[in-house]
Coordinates of C-alpha atoms in Angstrom, one line a residue:
M1 CA 5.7 -10.7 -59.0
K2 CA 2.1 -11.3 -57.8
I3 CA 0.7 -14.6 -59.0
D4 CA -2.8 -14.5 -60.5
T5 CA -4.7 -17.3 -58.7
S6 CA -8.2 -15.9 -59.4
K7 CA -9.2 -18.9 -61.5
F8 CA -8.7 -21.0 -58.3
S9 CA -10.4 -18.6 -55.8
K10 CA -13.4 -20.8 -55.2
I11 CA -11.0 -23.4 -54.0
L12 CA -8.3 -21.4 -52.1
D13 CA -10.8 -19.0 -50.4
N14 CA -12.5 -22.1 -48.8
S15 CA -9.2 -23.9 -48.0
K16 CA -8.2 -24.8 -44.5
Q17 CA -4.6 -25.3 -45.7
Y18 CA -3.9 -22.5 -47.9
K19 CA -1.6 -19.9 -46.1
H20 CA -1.6 -22.3 -43.1
T21 CA 0.8 -24.9 -44.3
Q22 CA 3.1 -26.6 -41.9
H23 CA 6.4 -26.0 -43.6
E24 CA 8.5 -28.4 -41.6
P25 CA 6.5 -31.6 -40.9
D26 CA 7.9 -34.1 -38.3
S27 CA 7.8 -37.7 -39.2
S28 CA 8.8 -38.7 -35.6
K29 CA 5.4 -37.4 -34.4
E30 CA 3.2 -37.9 -37.3
V31 CA 0.6 -40.7 -37.2
Q32 CA 0.3 -41.7 -40.9
V33 CA -3.5 -42.1 -41.3
N34 CA -5.3 -40.8 -44.4
S35 CA -8.3 -38.6 -43.7
D36 CA -10.1 -35.7 -45.3
D37 CA -7.9 -33.3 -43.4
K38 CA -4.7 -34.9 -44.8
T39 CA -4.2 -33.2 -48.2
M40 CA -0.5 -32.8 -48.3
P41 CA 1.9 -35.7 -48.4
F42 CA 3.0 -37.4 -45.3
S43 CA 6.1 -35.7 -43.7
D44 CA 8.6 -38.0 -45.2
Q45 CA 6.8 -39.1 -48.4
I46 CA 9.5 -38.2 -50.8
G47 CA 9.0 -37.9 -54.5
N48 CA 8.2 -35.8 -57.5
Y49 CA 4.9 -34.7 -56.0
Q50 CA 6.9 -32.5 -53.7
R51 CA 8.3 -30.7 -56.7
N52 CA 5.3 -28.4 -57.1
K53 CA 5.9 -24.8 -57.3
G54 CA 4.7 -22.9 -54.2
I55 CA 2.5 -19.9 -54.8
P56 CA 3.6 -16.8 -53.0
S57 CA 0.8 -15.0 -51.2
Q58 CA 2.0 -11.6 -52.3
S59 CA 4.4 -9.9 -54.6
Y60 CA 8.0 -9.5 -53.4
D61 CA 9.2 -7.4 -56.3
K62 CA 10.1 -4.5 -53.9
S63 CA 11.4 -6.7 -50.9
K64 CA 15.1 -6.7 -50.3
V65 CA 16.8 -9.7 -48.7
Y66 CA 20.1 -9.7 -47.0
I67 CA 21.9 -12.9 -46.4
V68 CA 24.8 -13.0 -43.9
G69 CA 27.3 -15.8 -45.0
T70 CA 28.0 -17.2 -48.5
G71 CA 28.3 -20.8 -47.3
I72 CA 26.1 -23.5 -48.9
A73 CA 23.2 -22.5 -46.4
G74 CA 23.2 -18.9 -47.4
M75 CA 23.5 -19.8 -51.0
S76 CA 20.7 -22.3 -50.9
A77 CA 18.5 -19.7 -49.3
A78 CA 19.1 -17.3 -52.3
Y79 CA 18.2 -20.1 -54.6
Y80 CA 14.9 -20.9 -52.9
L81 CA 14.1 -17.3 -52.6
I82 CA 14.4 -17.0 -56.4
R83 CA 12.8 -20.4 -57.4
D84 CA 10.0 -20.8 -54.9
G85 CA 9.6 -17.2 -53.5
R86 CA 9.7 -15.5 -57.0
I87 CA 12.0 -12.8 -55.4
P88 CA 14.0 -11.1 -58.1
G89 CA 17.7 -12.0 -57.9
E90 CA 18.8 -8.3 -57.9
N91 CA 16.9 -7.8 -54.7
I92 CA 19.3 -10.3 -52.9
T93 CA 22.5 -9.2 -51.4
F94 CA 25.1 -11.4 -49.5
L95 CA 27.3 -10.0 -46.7
D96 CA 30.4 -12.0 -46.0
Q97 CA 33.4 -11.3 -43.8
L98 CA 35.8 -13.4 -45.9
G99 CA 37.4 -12.3 -49.1
V100 CA 36.0 -15.4 -50.9
D101 CA 32.6 -17.0 -51.1
G102 CA 31.7 -20.6 -50.2
G103 CA 32.1 -20.5 -46.3
S104 CA 33.5 -24.0 -45.2
L105 CA 33.1 -25.4 -48.7
D106 CA 36.6 -24.4 -49.7
G107 CA 39.3 -25.5 -52.1
T108 CA 42.0 -23.4 -53.6
G109 CA 45.7 -23.3 -54.6
N110 CA 48.0 -24.4 -57.4
A111 CA 50.6 -27.1 -58.0
E112 CA 53.6 -24.8 -57.4
D113 CA 52.5 -23.4 -54.0
G114 CA 50.3 -26.4 -53.1
F115 CA 46.5 -26.9 -52.9
I116 CA 44.5 -26.6 -49.7
I117 CA 41.1 -28.1 -48.6
R118 CA 40.3 -27.9 -45.0
G119 CA 37.7 -30.7 -45.1
G120 CA 35.3 -32.6 -47.2
R121 CA 31.8 -34.0 -47.0
E122 CA 30.7 -37.5 -47.5
M123 CA 27.6 -37.5 -49.8
D124 CA 24.5 -39.8 -49.7
M125 CA 21.9 -40.5 -52.3
T126 CA 19.1 -39.6 -49.8
Y127 CA 19.9 -36.0 -49.6
E128 CA 16.7 -34.9 -51.1
N129 CA 17.0 -31.1 -50.5
L130 CA 20.6 -30.9 -51.9
W131 CA 19.7 -32.8 -55.0
D132 CA 16.4 -30.9 -55.3
M133 CA 18.5 -27.7 -55.7
F134 CA 21.3 -29.2 -57.8
Q135 CA 19.2 -30.8 -60.4
D136 CA 18.3 -27.2 -61.5
I137 CA 21.9 -25.8 -61.3
P138 CA 23.7 -25.8 -64.8
A139 CA 26.5 -28.4 -64.8
L140 CA 30.1 -27.4 -64.4
E141 CA 31.5 -29.3 -67.4
L142 CA 28.5 -30.8 -69.4
P143 CA 26.7 -28.5 -71.8
K144 CA 23.1 -27.2 -71.5
P145 CA 20.6 -28.6 -70.4
F146 CA 22.7 -30.8 -68.0
S147 CA 22.8 -30.1 -64.3
V148 CA 25.3 -30.6 -61.4
L149 CA 23.2 -33.6 -60.4
D150 CA 23.4 -35.1 -63.9
E151 CA 27.2 -34.8 -63.7
Y152 CA 27.3 -36.3 -60.2
R153 CA 25.2 -39.3 -61.4
L154 CA 27.3 -39.7 -64.5
V155 CA 30.5 -40.0 -62.4
N156 CA 29.1 -42.3 -59.6
D157 CA 26.8 -44.6 -61.7
N158 CA 29.8 -45.5 -63.8
D159 CA 32.6 -45.4 -61.3
P160 CA 31.4 -47.3 -58.1
N161 CA 32.9 -46.1 -54.8
Y162 CA 34.5 -48.6 -52.4
S163 CA 37.7 -49.2 -50.4
K164 CA 40.1 -52.1 -50.4
A165 CA 42.1 -50.6 -47.4
R166 CA 39.6 -49.0 -45.0
L167 CA 41.8 -49.9 -42.0
I168 CA 45.7 -50.3 -42.0
H169 CA 48.2 -51.0 -39.2
K170 CA 51.7 -52.4 -38.6
Q171 CA 53.5 -49.9 -41.0
G172 CA 51.1 -50.1 -43.9
Q173 CA 49.6 -53.6 -43.7
I174 CA 45.8 -53.8 -44.6
S175 CA 43.9 -55.2 -41.6
D176 CA 40.6 -57.0 -41.5
F177 CA 37.8 -54.6 -41.9
S178 CA 35.1 -57.1 -42.8
K179 CA 33.4 -57.2 -39.5
F180 CA 32.0 -54.8 -37.0
G181 CA 33.0 -56.9 -34.0
L182 CA 30.1 -55.7 -31.8
E183 CA 29.1 -57.8 -28.7
K184 CA 25.5 -58.7 -28.2
K185 CA 25.1 -56.2 -25.4
D186 CA 26.4 -53.4 -27.6
Q187 CA 24.1 -54.4 -30.5
L188 CA 21.3 -54.2 -28.0
A189 CA 22.4 -50.8 -26.7
I190 CA 22.2 -49.4 -30.4
V191 CA 18.7 -50.8 -30.7
K192 CA 17.7 -49.3 -27.4
L193 CA 19.3 -45.9 -28.4
L194 CA 17.1 -45.9 -31.5
L195 CA 14.0 -46.6 -29.5
K196 CA 14.8 -43.7 -27.0
K197 CA 12.9 -40.4 -27.3
K198 CA 15.1 -37.5 -28.2
E199 CA 13.9 -35.6 -25.1
E200 CA 15.7 -38.2 -23.0
L201 CA 19.1 -37.5 -24.2
D202 CA 19.6 -33.8 -23.3
D203 CA 23.2 -32.9 -22.4
L204 CA 24.3 -36.7 -22.5
S205 CA 27.6 -37.7 -24.1
I206 CA 28.4 -40.9 -26.1
K207 CA 30.6 -42.1 -23.3
D208 CA 27.7 -41.6 -20.7
Y209 CA 25.8 -44.4 -22.6
F210 CA 28.0 -46.8 -24.4
S211 CA 30.3 -49.5 -22.8
E212 CA 34.0 -49.7 -23.3
S213 CA 33.5 -52.8 -25.5
F214 CA 31.5 -50.7 -27.9
L215 CA 34.0 -47.8 -27.9
N216 CA 36.7 -50.3 -28.7
S217 CA 34.9 -52.1 -31.5
N218 CA 35.6 -51.9 -35.2
F219 CA 32.2 -50.5 -35.6
W220 CA 33.1 -47.4 -33.6
I221 CA 36.4 -47.0 -35.4
F222 CA 34.4 -47.0 -38.7
W223 CA 31.8 -44.7 -37.3
R224 CA 33.9 -42.1 -35.4
T225 CA 36.5 -41.7 -38.1
M226 CA 33.9 -41.3 -40.9
F227 CA 31.8 -38.8 -39.0
A228 CA 34.5 -37.3 -36.8
F229 CA 32.7 -38.3 -33.5
E230 CA 34.6 -38.1 -30.2
N231 CA 33.5 -40.0 -27.1
W232 CA 32.5 -36.8 -25.4
H233 CA 30.3 -35.6 -28.2
S234 CA 26.4 -35.6 -28.1
L235 CA 24.6 -38.8 -27.6
L236 CA 21.5 -37.3 -29.2
E237 CA 23.4 -36.4 -32.3
C238 CA 24.9 -39.9 -32.5
K239 CA 21.3 -41.2 -32.3
L240 CA 20.1 -38.9 -35.2
Y241 CA 23.1 -40.1 -37.3
M242 CA 22.0 -43.7 -36.7
H243 CA 18.5 -43.0 -37.9
R244 CA 19.7 -40.8 -40.8
F245 CA 22.2 -43.5 -42.1
L246 CA 20.4 -46.8 -41.0
H247 CA 20.2 -47.8 -44.7
A248 CA 23.9 -47.3 -45.1
I249 CA 25.3 -49.0 -42.0
D250 CA 26.3 -52.2 -43.9
G251 CA 28.3 -50.2 -46.4
M252 CA 30.3 -48.3 -43.9
K253 CA 33.0 -50.9 -43.6
D254 CA 34.1 -50.4 -47.2
F255 CA 32.4 -47.0 -48.1
S256 CA 30.3 -48.6 -50.8
C257 CA 27.4 -46.6 -49.4
L258 CA 28.9 -43.4 -50.5
V259 CA 29.1 -41.2 -53.5
F260 CA 31.8 -38.6 -54.1
P261 CA 32.2 -35.7 -56.5
K262 CA 34.6 -35.7 -59.4
Y263 CA 36.4 -32.5 -58.0
N264 CA 36.6 -30.8 -54.6
Q265 CA 33.7 -29.2 -52.9
Y266 CA 34.4 -25.7 -54.0
D267 CA 34.7 -26.4 -57.8
T268 CA 31.8 -28.9 -57.6
Y269 CA 29.2 -27.1 -55.7
V270 CA 30.1 -23.4 -54.9
T271 CA 31.3 -22.5 -58.4
P272 CA 28.2 -23.5 -60.4
L273 CA 25.7 -22.3 -57.7
R274 CA 27.5 -18.9 -57.5
K275 CA 27.4 -18.6 -61.2
F276 CA 23.6 -19.4 -61.3
L277 CA 22.8 -16.8 -58.6
Q278 CA 24.9 -14.1 -60.2
S279 CA 23.2 -14.8 -63.5
K280 CA 19.9 -13.9 -61.7
G281 CA 21.4 -10.6 -60.5
V282 CA 22.3 -11.6 -57.0
K283 CA 25.0 -9.4 -55.4
I284 CA 27.9 -10.7 -53.2
E285 CA 29.5 -8.2 -50.9
L286 CA 32.8 -9.6 -49.5
N287 CA 35.0 -8.3 -46.7
T288 CA 31.9 -7.2 -44.9
I289 CA 31.7 -8.0 -41.3
V290 CA 28.1 -8.1 -39.8
R291 CA 28.4 -7.3 -36.1
D292 CA 24.7 -7.2 -34.9
L293 CA 21.1 -6.7 -35.9
D294 CA 18.8 -4.0 -34.8
I295 CA 15.8 -6.0 -33.7
H296 CA 12.6 -4.4 -32.4
I297 CA 11.1 -6.6 -29.8
D298 CA 7.6 -6.2 -28.4
T299 CA 4.4 -8.2 -27.8
E300 CA 3.7 -8.3 -31.4
G301 CA 7.0 -10.0 -32.2
K302 CA 10.6 -9.6 -33.3
V303 CA 11.3 -7.5 -36.3
V304 CA 14.8 -6.7 -37.8
E305 CA 15.0 -3.0 -38.6
G306 CA 18.8 -2.7 -39.4
I307 CA 22.1 -4.4 -39.9
F308 CA 25.2 -3.1 -38.1
A309 CA 28.2 -4.0 -40.2
E310 CA 31.9 -3.1 -41.0
R311 CA 33.5 -2.7 -44.4
K312 CA 37.1 -1.7 -45.0
G313 CA 37.4 -0.5 -41.4
K314 CA 34.2 1.8 -41.7
E315 CA 31.0 1.1 -39.8
L316 CA 27.8 1.1 -41.7
K317 CA 24.1 0.5 -40.9
I318 CA 21.8 -1.0 -43.5
A319 CA 18.3 -0.1 -43.0
V320 CA 15.9 -3.1 -43.2
G321 CA 12.3 -2.2 -44.2
K322 CA 9.0 -3.9 -43.0
D323 CA 8.8 -5.9 -46.2
D324 CA 12.5 -6.9 -46.2
Y325 CA 14.1 -10.0 -44.9
V326 CA 17.4 -11.1 -43.2
I327 CA 18.9 -14.5 -43.2
V328 CA 21.8 -15.3 -40.9
T329 CA 24.3 -18.0 -40.8
T330 CA 24.8 -18.5 -37.1
G331 CA 28.2 -19.7 -35.8
S332 CA 30.9 -21.2 -37.9
M333 CA 32.8 -24.6 -37.7
T334 CA 35.8 -23.2 -39.6
E335 CA 36.2 -19.8 -38.0
D336 CA 39.6 -18.8 -36.7
T337 CA 41.4 -21.4 -38.8
S338 CA 45.0 -21.1 -38.4
Y339 CA 47.4 -22.4 -41.1
G340 CA 50.9 -24.0 -41.4
N341 CA 53.1 -25.5 -44.1
N342 CA 56.1 -27.8 -44.4
E343 CA 58.3 -25.7 -42.1
K344 CA 55.7 -24.0 -40.0
V345 CA 53.2 -24.9 -37.5
P346 CA 49.7 -23.4 -37.2
E347 CA 49.8 -20.5 -34.8
F348 CA 46.7 -20.7 -32.6
A349 CA 46.8 -18.4 -29.7
F350 CA 43.2 -18.7 -28.6
D351 CA 42.1 -20.4 -25.3
N352 CA 38.7 -21.1 -23.8
S353 CA 38.7 -17.7 -22.1
R354 CA 38.9 -15.9 -25.5
S355 CA 37.0 -18.4 -27.6
G356 CA 33.9 -17.6 -29.7
Q357 CA 35.0 -13.8 -29.9
S358 CA 35.4 -13.8 -33.7
A359 CA 32.7 -12.2 -36.0
G360 CA 30.6 -15.3 -36.7
W361 CA 30.2 -16.4 -33.1
Q362 CA 29.9 -12.9 -31.8
L363 CA 27.0 -12.1 -34.1
W364 CA 25.1 -15.2 -32.7
K365 CA 26.1 -14.2 -29.1
N366 CA 24.7 -10.7 -29.7
L367 CA 21.5 -12.2 -31.0
A368 CA 21.2 -14.6 -27.9
A369 CA 21.7 -11.6 -25.5
K370 CA 18.4 -10.2 -26.9
S371 CA 16.2 -13.2 -26.4
E372 CA 16.4 -16.8 -25.2
V373 CA 14.7 -17.9 -28.5
F374 CA 18.1 -17.3 -30.2
G375 CA 19.7 -20.1 -28.3
K376 CA 22.9 -20.6 -26.3
P377 CA 26.0 -20.2 -28.5
E378 CA 28.4 -20.7 -25.5
K379 CA 27.3 -24.4 -25.4
F380 CA 29.2 -24.9 -28.6
C381 CA 32.1 -22.6 -28.7
S382 CA 33.6 -22.7 -25.2
T383 CA 35.6 -25.9 -25.1
I384 CA 38.2 -25.7 -27.9
E385 CA 40.0 -28.8 -26.7
K386 CA 36.9 -30.8 -27.3
S387 CA 35.8 -29.3 -30.7
S388 CA 39.0 -28.8 -32.6
W389 CA 41.1 -31.0 -34.9
E390 CA 43.7 -30.4 -37.6
S391 CA 43.9 -31.4 -41.3
A392 CA 46.5 -31.4 -43.8
T393 CA 46.4 -31.2 -47.6
L394 CA 49.3 -32.8 -49.5
T395 CA 50.3 -31.8 -53.0
C396 CA 52.3 -34.8 -54.2
K397 CA 54.7 -35.3 -57.1
P398 CA 55.7 -38.9 -57.8
S399 CA 57.5 -40.3 -54.7
A400 CA 57.8 -43.3 -52.4
F401 CA 54.7 -42.0 -50.7
V402 CA 52.7 -42.0 -53.9
D403 CA 53.9 -45.5 -54.8
K404 CA 52.5 -46.8 -51.4
V405 CA 49.3 -45.0 -51.8
K406 CA 48.9 -46.7 -55.2
E407 CA 49.0 -50.1 -53.4
L408 CA 46.1 -49.1 -51.2
C409 CA 44.0 -47.6 -54.0
V410 CA 41.2 -49.4 -55.8
N411 CA 42.4 -48.0 -59.1
D412 CA 45.5 -46.2 -60.2
P413 CA 45.1 -42.7 -58.7
Y414 CA 46.2 -41.2 -62.0
S415 CA 43.3 -42.9 -63.9
G416 CA 40.7 -40.4 -62.9
R417 CA 38.6 -43.1 -61.2
T418 CA 37.9 -44.0 -57.7
A419 CA 41.2 -44.0 -55.7
T420 CA 41.2 -44.9 -52.0
G421 CA 37.3 -44.7 -52.0
G422 CA 37.3 -42.7 -48.7
I423 CA 39.5 -42.3 -45.7
I424 CA 42.0 -45.0 -44.8
T425 CA 42.4 -45.2 -41.0
I426 CA 45.6 -46.1 -39.2
T427 CA 44.3 -48.1 -36.2
D428 CA 47.5 -48.3 -34.3
S429 CA 48.3 -44.5 -34.7
N430 CA 48.3 -42.6 -31.4
W431 CA 46.7 -39.7 -33.4
L432 CA 44.1 -42.1 -35.0
M433 CA 45.4 -40.6 -38.3
S434 CA 43.3 -41.0 -41.5
F435 CA 44.0 -40.1 -45.0
T436 CA 42.3 -40.1 -48.4
C437 CA 43.0 -39.8 -52.1
N438 CA 39.8 -38.9 -53.8
R439 CA 39.4 -39.0 -57.6
Q440 CA 42.1 -37.1 -59.4
P441 CA 42.5 -34.5 -60.5
H442 CA 40.9 -33.0 -57.4
F443 CA 41.2 -29.4 -58.9
L444 CA 40.4 -28.1 -62.2
N445 CA 43.9 -26.6 -62.7
Q446 CA 45.8 -29.7 -61.3
P447 CA 48.6 -31.1 -63.5
E448 CA 48.5 -34.7 -64.6
D449 CA 51.6 -35.7 -62.6
V450 CA 50.2 -34.2 -59.4
L451 CA 48.0 -35.9 -56.7
V452 CA 46.2 -34.0 -53.9
L453 CA 45.5 -36.0 -50.7
W454 CA 43.8 -34.9 -47.4
V455 CA 44.9 -36.0 -43.8
Y456 CA 43.3 -35.7 -40.5
S457 CA 43.6 -36.9 -37.0
L458 CA 41.0 -37.5 -34.4
F459 CA 43.3 -37.7 -31.4
M460 CA 45.7 -34.9 -32.4
N461 CA 46.5 -34.0 -28.8
K462 CA 48.3 -37.3 -28.2
E463 CA 52.0 -37.7 -28.7
G464 CA 52.9 -39.3 -32.0
N465 CA 54.3 -42.7 -32.4
Y466 CA 57.3 -41.5 -34.4
I467 CA 57.3 -37.9 -33.9
K468 CA 57.1 -37.4 -30.2
K469 CA 54.6 -34.4 -30.4
T470 CA 51.1 -33.5 -30.7
M471 CA 49.9 -32.9 -34.2
P472 CA 49.4 -29.2 -33.8
Q473 CA 53.0 -28.9 -32.5
C474 CA 54.2 -30.5 -35.8
T475 CA 55.3 -28.9 -39.0
G476 CA 54.0 -30.3 -42.2
N477 CA 57.3 -32.2 -42.8
E478 CA 56.9 -33.8 -39.2
I479 CA 53.4 -34.8 -40.1
L480 CA 54.8 -36.5 -43.3
A481 CA 57.3 -38.3 -41.1
E482 CA 54.6 -39.6 -38.8
L483 CA 52.5 -40.7 -41.8
C484 CA 55.5 -42.4 -43.7
Y485 CA 56.3 -44.2 -40.4
H486 CA 52.8 -45.8 -40.3
L487 CA 53.1 -46.6 -44.0
G488 CA 56.4 -48.3 -43.5
I489 CA 58.4 -45.9 -45.8
V490 CA 60.1 -43.7 -43.1
D491 CA 63.4 -44.7 -44.5
Q492 CA 62.5 -42.9 -47.7
L493 CA 61.3 -39.8 -45.9
D494 CA 63.8 -37.4 -47.7
N495 CA 62.3 -38.5 -51.0
V496 CA 58.7 -38.0 -49.8
V497 CA 59.6 -34.5 -48.3
K498 CA 61.3 -33.4 -51.4
N499 CA 58.2 -34.1 -53.6
T500 CA 55.3 -33.1 -51.2
I501 CA 53.9 -29.7 -50.4
V502 CA 52.0 -29.7 -47.1
H503 CA 49.5 -27.2 -45.9
T504 CA 48.0 -27.7 -42.4
S505 CA 44.8 -26.2 -40.9
F506 CA 43.9 -26.1 -37.3
M507 CA 40.2 -25.5 -36.8
P508 CA 39.2 -24.8 -33.2
Y509 CA 35.4 -25.3 -33.8
I510 CA 35.3 -27.9 -36.5
T511 CA 33.2 -30.3 -34.4
S512 CA 31.5 -27.8 -32.2
M513 CA 28.0 -28.7 -33.5
F514 CA 28.5 -32.1 -32.0
M515 CA 28.9 -30.8 -28.5
P516 CA 26.3 -32.2 -26.0
R517 CA 23.2 -30.0 -26.1
A518 CA 19.7 -29.7 -24.8
R519 CA 16.4 -28.4 -26.1
G520 CA 16.7 -24.7 -26.6
D521 CA 20.4 -24.6 -27.0
R522 CA 20.0 -24.2 -30.7
P523 CA 17.4 -21.6 -32.0
R524 CA 14.7 -22.8 -34.6
V525 CA 15.2 -21.8 -38.2
V526 CA 12.6 -18.9 -37.7
P527 CA 12.7 -18.3 -34.0
E528 CA 9.4 -17.7 -32.0
G529 CA 8.1 -14.3 -32.8
C530 CA 10.4 -13.4 -35.8
T531 CA 8.7 -12.1 -38.8
N532 CA 11.5 -11.3 -41.1
L533 CA 14.5 -13.1 -39.7
G534 CA 15.6 -16.7 -40.5
L535 CA 18.7 -18.5 -39.1
V536 CA 20.5 -21.2 -41.2
G537 CA 23.5 -23.4 -41.0
Q538 CA 24.8 -26.1 -38.7
F539 CA 23.7 -24.5 -35.4
V540 CA 20.0 -24.3 -35.8
E541 CA 17.3 -26.8 -34.7
T542 CA 15.4 -29.1 -37.2
N543 CA 13.1 -31.9 -36.3
N544 CA 15.1 -35.0 -37.3
D545 CA 18.0 -34.0 -39.5
I546 CA 21.7 -34.1 -38.5
V547 CA 24.5 -31.7 -38.6
F548 CA 27.9 -31.6 -40.4
T549 CA 26.3 -32.3 -43.8
M550 CA 25.6 -30.1 -46.9
E551 CA 22.0 -31.5 -46.8
S552 CA 21.2 -30.2 -43.4
S553 CA 22.5 -26.7 -44.4
V554 CA 20.3 -26.7 -47.5
R555 CA 17.4 -28.0 -45.4
T556 CA 17.6 -25.1 -43.0
A557 CA 17.8 -22.6 -46.0
R558 CA 14.7 -24.1 -47.6
I559 CA 12.7 -24.0 -44.2
A560 CA 13.7 -20.4 -43.7
V561 CA 12.4 -19.4 -47.1
Y562 CA 9.2 -21.3 -47.0
E563 CA 8.4 -20.1 -43.4
L564 CA 9.3 -16.5 -43.9
L565 CA 7.4 -16.2 -47.1
N566 CA 4.5 -18.5 -45.8
L567 CA 4.6 -20.6 -49.1
N568 CA 2.0 -23.2 -49.5
K569 CA 4.8 -25.8 -49.9
Q570 CA 6.5 -28.1 -47.4
V571 CA 10.1 -29.3 -46.7
P572 CA 9.9 -33.1 -46.6
D573 CA 11.5 -34.7 -43.5
I574 CA 14.4 -36.9 -43.7
N575 CA 14.1 -40.0 -46.0
P576 CA 11.9 -42.6 -44.4
L577 CA 14.2 -45.6 -44.8
Q578 CA 14.5 -45.8 -41.0
Y579 CA 11.0 -47.1 -41.0
D580 CA 11.6 -49.7 -43.8
I581 CA 11.4 -53.2 -42.5
R582 CA 14.0 -54.2 -45.1
Q583 CA 16.5 -51.7 -43.9
L584 CA 15.8 -52.5 -40.3
L585 CA 16.5 -56.2 -40.9
K586 CA 19.5 -55.6 -43.1
A587 CA 21.0 -53.3 -40.3
A588 CA 20.3 -55.9 -37.6
Q589 CA 22.1 -58.6 -39.7
S590 CA 25.0 -56.3 -40.5
L591 CA 25.5 -55.3 -36.9
N592 CA 25.8 -58.9 -36.1
D593 CA 28.2 -59.5 -38.8
Y594 CA 25.6 -61.6 -40.6
Q595 CA 25.7 -64.4 -38.1
P596 CA 22.0 -65.4 -37.5
I597 CA 20.1 -62.9 -35.5
T598 CA 17.6 -63.8 -32.9
G599 CA 14.5 -65.4 -34.6
E600 CA 15.9 -65.2 -38.0
W601 CA 15.4 -68.8 -38.8
I602 CA 11.8 -68.5 -37.8
L603 CA 11.4 -65.5 -40.1
R604 CA 13.1 -67.3 -42.9
K605 CA 10.8 -70.3 -42.7
F606 CA 7.8 -68.2 -42.5
L607 CA 8.8 -66.1 -45.6
K608 CA 10.2 -68.9 -47.8
G609 CA 8.4 -69.2 -50.9
T610 CA 6.5 -65.9 -50.4
Y611 CA 6.8 -62.5 -52.1
F612 CA 8.7 -61.2 -49.2
E613 CA 11.5 -63.8 -48.9
H614 CA 14.1 -61.5 -50.4
I615 CA 14.0 -59.0 -47.6
L616 CA 16.6 -61.0 -45.6
V617 CA 20.2 -61.1 -46.7
D618 CA 21.6 -64.5 -47.3
N619 CA 24.3 -65.8 -44.9
E620 CA 26.5 -68.8 -44.7
D621 CA 24.7 -70.3 -41.7
D622 CA 21.4 -70.8 -43.5
S623 CA 22.1 -74.5 -43.9
K624 CA 23.3 -75.0 -40.4
E625 CA 19.8 -74.6 -38.6
H626 CA 19.2 -77.1 -36.0
E627 CA 15.6 -78.5 -35.5
S628 CA 14.1 -78.3 -32.0
F629 CA 10.8 -78.7 -30.3
I630 CA 10.1 -75.0 -31.1
S631 CA 10.9 -75.4 -34.8
E632 CA 8.6 -78.3 -35.1
Q633 CA 5.8 -76.2 -33.7
V634 CA 6.6 -73.5 -36.1
D635 CA 6.6 -75.9 -39.0
R636 CA 3.1 -77.0 -37.9
F637 CA 2.1 -73.4 -37.7
I638 CA 3.3 -72.7 -41.2
D639 CA 1.5 -75.9 -42.5
W640 CA -1.6 -74.4 -40.9
I641 CA -1.1 -71.1 -42.7
K642 CA -0.6 -72.9 -46.0
E643 CA -3.8 -74.7 -45.4
L644 CA -5.6 -71.4 -44.9
R645 CA -4.1 -70.1 -48.2
K646 CA -5.7 -73.0 -50.1

């Protein structure tokens, strides 16, 4: 509907900002100086002031919107189209090639046949766009007026997450995970990387920059297994992750920095969001493959005029009018997943010569063939050996394996509270195997005597320690054998196999968004010249956010909506904690394992007794400072400052 703003016409008609809003401000370039031109919040100025309702510049009552893909990015786009764009829900239609909604946020099964989850997402309290949306989505289990965010807070505020067995080795023994073990040169390398401009890092890999001592440190084990980074992945993406999670670095050793949902990601996020959208009239057309877009390109711009699709073997073309919009999820990190079970290995017949030919990737390739503004999908889908790994979901009845897992859990896994608190990584595993037991039950229909665990291996193409095969060559039972060997219970394997259902998932593109890239390889959310087309998901360019998170998907959706509809509303940049002196000092201390950092004692002396003395974390060496000529001079300087204060 058209919003009546006539009472504000004297202001809006003379405004330099109205209808000229910068929808995606960039904190890495903005000089934060107040002036008469600065009317909107600074780029990363997070808060309720950003919760204003944007005023559409026209009515969209007759506009139709087609969203390709029902993943979290597509669903978020529908939400923001309705909430901020005031587009009627019945005008929005999803087109998805799968027979179920949710995209990569999956979770299905039962106790008799086994549950399956291809992967999961670690969640952070600073996901401003995700929580902006889910604070308005009705709760899954609580009554009205509670939201998904309310449920999330209820669980995590009262059941803190942490791990007591982040690293294990030597057949199930907990190893010391209290220190990062970084050499001074490697700490300095991290600092230098944070200082580098993004433009300096095109097409560089992590191993191009960091030393062997860094790559062999505990820090890198924590980091790579938590985020699924390989040494050949993008150095730029690694840098962006370090900025994004600077505030959480000290909690990565025991996962105390994370918050997890009560249930799996499908039940937690997809189900309530889908119900909300459907209650607004949104239509979801499954089993519909979008092959290409009919785009008219001339000097005036790029306009989508039609959608070429296939449904039940029949080709169809959907006309797109001049007042209609199309939002496309480009690429897919879970496309072409192949599955196995206790007795069967995943059958993956693709190689690099045939990679990226499935519908999700082919659609992006077809767009890229029309114009360079649509990016270079081949940079991400052409090296399967570098972008793939395999996961396994274990549906477990009581067994020797469950008994061993109990020993490694913070609480009894049957209690409904935090269990392992995140992945447990086996450091002497050739596969670098990790497994996790999240809060149970992990599924709404899960019986009380069943546990659901998730396993993945970062080095799956190496020969196992016990089973002399690569992980993709193994059946589910053989993966169980390898896991039981590393837990010191291989002599009880028959008992474990009898009581464990295994479903494996081989995903050829699961870390494809981490592949080294350069400027222009990923398209912008609204590519240059496009008037009615937005691109969302993990393979589009944002200013400072990272990939492989739900937050980044929601961010791209929100940018697409605000930009296409030209709302007088901004999508705030990532949380500004990277600029917070407290977080910078905490990170420096943490990276040095809380041994005194250079100049720390000077800073402590200067801040002692002041309002700011709390910004340094206490450490055991505070009392071991040695006086020197320099410290004497500093003391004199401090005395002089004190005199000035009088």
